[in-house]
Amino acid sequence: SVANPSILAGLRTDINSVIWVTSAYLLAYAVPLLITGRLGDRFGPKNLYLAGLVIFTASSAWCGLSGDVTMLITARVFQGFGAALMTPQTMAVNTRIFPPDRRGPAMGLWGSVAGIATLVGPILGGVLVDGLGWEWIFFINVPVGVVAFVLAWRVVPAPPTHSHRFGLPGGALGALGMFLLVFGIQEGQKYHWGTIAGPVSVRGLIIAGITILTVFVVWQAVNKKEPLLPLGLFRDRNFSLANGAITTVGFAITSQSLPLVFYFQSVRGL
């Protein structure tokens, strides 16, 4: 977010393309999460984490070397997918290698690192953009990724795997529905919330996305084999409240960071 005004100027592009630099990452990150979590069960969370880290680190270098916004958006898709491979594995490893009485400190350390990153990230990003250029918010991931790979390879144990079903119909429905919904909202203003091409319209994409996501939920309810998202989990009050809370946090962070940074830098000149 901090680098977006510099990316806009440096790559001589428009605001919608710069927004896609963020949205492409979020889409590639959010859409495959259910599948990548199941892949971790099947092939081992450590293996999936290392694979995701390699993709994330390599695509970070690709982002920094991008000469135009199209290449940067493409690289961000791969970067988001690498992150999607990694994210479900971290909690899976924590809960498997730490017994319940030691899990609290492990989760606390994990959360503390995430909290520190949230505070330091924007400041360090500003320093890098001002001092070295926007490319270095991506290049800095390369040495971190290499060190993380070596440490994870040597230190993190490999929990046992499980032969779970992949649930491809559910995964396809969730991915397609999420993509259509987000793409429709993202591109709505560009097409004045009207026709995109032929019979395809912005409203049509949004309605189709909501419909397919509804079918996804119904499929998870009727699938008696091994659904990607067991709806019975939501009968647990704390589970449902926690999901509502983290959804609210996600909306707040994602919706505020981008416009605030443009306001601070482009309007206020900070």
Coordinates of C-alpha atoms in Angstrom, one line a residue:
S1 CA 0.0 0.0 0.0
V2 CA 2.8 2.5 0.9
A3 CA 4.5 1.9 -2.4
N4 CA 1.4 2.2 -4.6
P5 CA 1.7 6.0 -5.4
S6 CA 5.4 5.4 -6.4
I7 CA 4.4 2.4 -8.5
L8 CA 1.8 4.5 -10.3
A9 CA 4.3 7.1 -11.1
G10 CA 7.3 4.8 -11.8
L11 CA 5.4 2.5 -14.2
R12 CA 3.4 5.4 -15.8
T13 CA 0.1 3.6 -15.3
D14 CA -3.4 4.5 -14.1
I15 CA -5.1 4.1 -10.7
N16 CA -7.2 1.1 -11.7
S17 CA -4.1 -0.9 -12.8
V18 CA -2.3 0.0 -9.5
I19 CA -5.3 -1.2 -7.6
W20 CA -5.1 -4.5 -9.5
V21 CA -1.5 -4.9 -8.2
T22 CA -3.1 -5.4 -4.8
S23 CA -6.3 -7.1 -5.9
A24 CA -4.5 -9.7 -8.1
Y25 CA -2.5 -10.8 -5.1
L26 CA -5.6 -11.0 -2.8
L27 CA -7.5 -13.0 -5.4
A28 CA -4.6 -15.4 -6.0
Y29 CA -4.2 -15.7 -2.2
A30 CA -7.8 -16.1 -1.1
V31 CA -9.3 -18.3 -3.8
P32 CA -7.1 -21.4 -3.4
L33 CA -6.9 -21.4 0.4
L34 CA -9.4 -24.3 0.9
I35 CA -7.5 -26.5 -1.6
T36 CA -4.0 -25.6 -0.3
G37 CA -5.1 -26.5 3.2
R38 CA -6.2 -29.9 2.0
L39 CA -3.0 -30.3 0.0
G40 CA -1.1 -29.8 3.2
D41 CA -3.0 -32.7 4.8
R42 CA -2.2 -34.9 1.8
F43 CA 1.4 -34.1 1.1
G44 CA 2.6 -32.7 4.4
P45 CA 2.4 -29.1 5.7
K46 CA 6.2 -28.8 5.7
N47 CA 6.5 -29.7 2.0
L48 CA 3.7 -27.3 1.0
Y49 CA 5.2 -24.5 3.1
L50 CA 8.6 -24.9 1.5
A51 CA 7.1 -25.1 -2.0
G52 CA 5.0 -21.9 -1.3
L53 CA 8.0 -20.2 0.1
V54 CA 10.1 -20.9 -3.1
I55 CA 7.2 -19.5 -5.3
F56 CA 6.7 -16.5 -3.1
T57 CA 10.4 -15.6 -3.0
A58 CA 11.0 -16.1 -6.7
S59 CA 7.9 -14.1 -7.6
S60 CA 9.0 -11.3 -5.2
A61 CA 12.2 -11.0 -7.3
W62 CA 10.1 -11.0 -10.4
C63 CA 7.9 -8.2 -9.0
G64 CA 11.0 -6.1 -8.4
L65 CA 12.3 -6.7 -11.9
S66 CA 8.9 -5.8 -13.6
G67 CA 9.2 -3.2 -16.2
D68 CA 5.5 -2.5 -16.7
V69 CA 2.3 -2.9 -14.7
T70 CA 1.1 -5.9 -16.6
M71 CA 4.2 -7.9 -15.7
L72 CA 3.9 -6.7 -12.1
I73 CA 0.3 -7.8 -11.8
T74 CA 1.2 -11.2 -13.3
A75 CA 4.1 -11.6 -10.8
R76 CA 1.7 -10.6 -8.0
V77 CA -0.6 -13.5 -9.0
F78 CA 2.2 -16.0 -8.5
Q79 CA 3.3 -14.3 -5.3
G80 CA -0.3 -14.6 -3.9
F81 CA -0.5 -18.2 -4.8
G82 CA 2.8 -18.9 -3.0
A83 CA 1.4 -17.2 0.1
A84 CA -1.8 -19.3 -0.3
L85 CA 0.4 -22.5 -0.2
M86 CA 2.2 -21.3 3.0
T87 CA -0.6 -19.8 5.1
P88 CA -2.7 -22.9 6.0
Q89 CA 0.4 -24.9 6.9
T90 CA 1.6 -22.6 9.7
M91 CA -1.3 -23.2 12.1
A92 CA -1.4 -26.9 11.1
V93 CA 2.2 -27.4 12.1
N94 CA 1.7 -25.4 15.3
T95 CA -1.2 -27.5 16.5
R96 CA 0.5 -30.8 15.5
I97 CA 3.9 -30.3 17.1
F98 CA 2.8 -28.5 20.3
P99 CA 0.7 -30.3 22.9
P100 CA -2.4 -28.4 24.2
D101 CA -0.6 -27.2 27.4
R102 CA 2.2 -25.6 25.3
R103 CA 0.2 -24.4 22.4
G104 CA -0.6 -21.0 24.0
P105 CA 2.9 -19.7 24.1
A106 CA 3.5 -21.0 20.5
M107 CA 0.5 -19.2 19.2
G108 CA 1.4 -16.1 21.2
L109 CA 4.8 -15.9 19.6
W110 CA 3.3 -16.4 16.1
G111 CA 0.8 -13.6 16.8
S112 CA 3.5 -11.3 18.2
V113 CA 5.6 -11.6 15.1
A114 CA 2.5 -10.9 13.0
G115 CA 1.7 -7.8 15.1
I116 CA 5.3 -6.5 15.0
A117 CA 5.2 -6.9 11.2
T118 CA 2.0 -5.0 10.9
L119 CA 3.6 -2.1 12.8
V120 CA 7.1 -2.2 11.2
G121 CA 5.9 -3.0 7.6
P122 CA 4.5 0.4 6.6
I123 CA 7.4 2.3 8.2
L124 CA 10.1 0.1 6.6
G125 CA 8.2 0.2 3.3
G126 CA 8.3 4.0 3.3
V127 CA 12.0 4.0 4.1
L128 CA 12.7 1.5 1.3
V129 CA 10.6 3.4 -1.3
D130 CA 12.1 6.8 -0.4
G131 CA 15.7 5.5 -0.2
L132 CA 15.9 2.8 -2.9
G133 CA 12.7 2.8 -4.9
W134 CA 9.4 0.8 -4.9
E135 CA 11.2 -2.3 -6.3
W136 CA 12.9 -2.9 -3.0
I137 CA 9.7 -3.6 -1.1
F138 CA 9.8 -6.8 -3.2
F139 CA 13.6 -7.4 -3.3
I140 CA 13.8 -7.4 0.5
N141 CA 11.7 -10.6 0.5
V142 CA 14.4 -12.5 -1.4
P143 CA 17.1 -12.8 1.4
V144 CA 14.3 -13.3 4.0
G145 CA 12.9 -16.1 1.9
V146 CA 16.2 -17.8 1.5
V147 CA 17.0 -17.7 5.3
A148 CA 13.4 -18.9 6.1
F149 CA 13.7 -21.8 3.6
V150 CA 17.0 -23.0 5.2
L151 CA 15.6 -22.7 8.8
A152 CA 12.3 -24.4 7.9
W153 CA 14.1 -27.2 6.1
R154 CA 16.4 -27.8 9.1
V155 CA 14.2 -27.1 12.1
V156 CA 10.6 -27.7 11.3
P157 CA 9.5 -31.4 11.8
A158 CA 7.4 -33.1 9.1
P159 CA 4.1 -34.2 10.6
P160 CA 2.4 -37.3 9.3
T161 CA 0.2 -37.0 6.2
H162 CA -3.5 -38.0 5.7
S163 CA -5.2 -39.3 2.6
H164 CA -8.0 -36.8 2.5
R165 CA -10.2 -36.2 -0.5
F166 CA -9.5 -33.0 -2.4
G167 CA -13.2 -32.0 -2.9
L168 CA -12.6 -30.7 -6.4
P169 CA -16.2 -29.7 -7.1
G170 CA -16.4 -27.6 -3.9
G171 CA -13.0 -26.1 -4.6
A172 CA -14.0 -25.2 -8.2
L173 CA -17.3 -23.6 -7.0
G174 CA -15.6 -21.6 -4.3
A175 CA -12.8 -20.4 -6.5
L176 CA -15.1 -19.4 -9.4
G177 CA -17.7 -17.7 -7.2
M178 CA -15.1 -15.7 -5.4
F179 CA -13.4 -14.7 -8.6
L180 CA -16.6 -13.5 -10.3
L181 CA -17.7 -11.6 -7.2
V182 CA -14.4 -9.8 -6.6
F183 CA -13.8 -9.1 -10.3
G184 CA -17.2 -7.6 -10.7
I185 CA -16.8 -5.3 -7.8
Q186 CA -13.3 -4.4 -8.7
E187 CA -14.1 -3.5 -12.4
G188 CA -17.6 -2.0 -11.7
Q189 CA -16.6 1.6 -11.8
K190 CA -14.4 1.1 -14.9
Y191 CA -17.4 -0.1 -16.9
H192 CA -19.9 2.3 -15.1
W193 CA -21.6 -0.7 -13.6
G194 CA -22.9 -1.7 -17.0
T195 CA -21.9 -3.9 -19.9
I196 CA -18.4 -5.3 -20.2
A197 CA -18.7 -7.1 -23.5
G198 CA -21.7 -8.5 -25.3
P199 CA -24.1 -10.1 -22.8
V200 CA -21.5 -9.9 -20.0
S201 CA -22.2 -7.1 -17.5
V202 CA -20.8 -6.1 -14.2
R203 CA -24.0 -6.8 -12.3
G204 CA -24.3 -10.2 -14.1
L205 CA -20.8 -11.2 -12.8
I206 CA -21.6 -10.1 -9.3
I207 CA -25.0 -11.9 -9.3
A208 CA -23.3 -15.0 -10.8
G209 CA -20.6 -14.9 -8.2
I210 CA -23.1 -14.7 -5.3
T211 CA -25.2 -17.5 -6.9
I212 CA -22.2 -19.8 -7.3
L213 CA -21.0 -19.2 -3.7
T214 CA -24.5 -20.0 -2.5
V215 CA -24.3 -23.3 -4.5
F216 CA -20.9 -23.9 -2.9
V217 CA -22.4 -23.6 0.6
V218 CA -25.3 -25.9 -0.3
W219 CA -22.7 -28.4 -1.7
Q220 CA -20.8 -28.4 1.5
A221 CA -24.0 -29.1 3.4
V222 CA -25.1 -32.1 1.2
N223 CA -21.6 -33.5 0.6
K224 CA -21.5 -36.4 3.0
K225 CA -18.0 -37.6 2.1
E226 CA -15.4 -35.0 3.1
P227 CA -16.4 -31.4 2.5
L228 CA -13.7 -28.7 2.2
L229 CA -15.7 -26.6 4.7
P230 CA -17.7 -28.7 7.2
L231 CA -20.6 -26.4 8.0
G232 CA -21.1 -28.2 11.4
L233 CA -18.1 -26.2 12.6
F234 CA -20.2 -23.1 12.7
R235 CA -22.5 -24.6 15.4
D236 CA -19.6 -23.8 17.7
R237 CA -20.4 -20.3 19.0
N238 CA -16.8 -19.3 19.5
F239 CA -15.8 -20.5 16.1
S240 CA -18.5 -18.5 14.4
L241 CA -17.8 -15.4 16.4
A242 CA -14.0 -15.6 15.7
N243 CA -14.8 -15.9 11.9
G244 CA -17.0 -12.9 12.1
A245 CA -14.3 -10.9 13.9
I246 CA -11.5 -11.8 11.5
T247 CA -13.8 -11.1 8.6
T248 CA -14.4 -7.6 10.0
V249 CA -10.7 -7.0 10.5
G250 CA -10.0 -8.1 6.9
F251 CA -12.6 -5.7 5.5
A252 CA -11.2 -2.8 7.6
I253 CA -7.5 -3.4 6.8
T254 CA -8.0 -4.1 3.1
S255 CA -10.5 -1.2 2.5
Q256 CA -8.6 1.5 4.5
S257 CA -4.9 1.0 3.7
L258 CA -5.0 1.8 0.0
P259 CA -7.1 5.0 0.0
L260 CA -5.4 6.3 3.2
V261 CA -2.0 5.9 1.7
F262 CA -3.0 7.8 -1.5
Y263 CA -4.6 10.5 0.7
F264 CA -1.5 10.9 2.9
Q265 CA 0.9 11.0 0.0
S266 CA -0.9 12.4 -3.0
V267 CA -3.2 14.9 -1.2
R268 CA -1.4 15.8 1.9
G269 CA 2.1 15.5 0.4
L270 CA 3.4 13.4 3.4

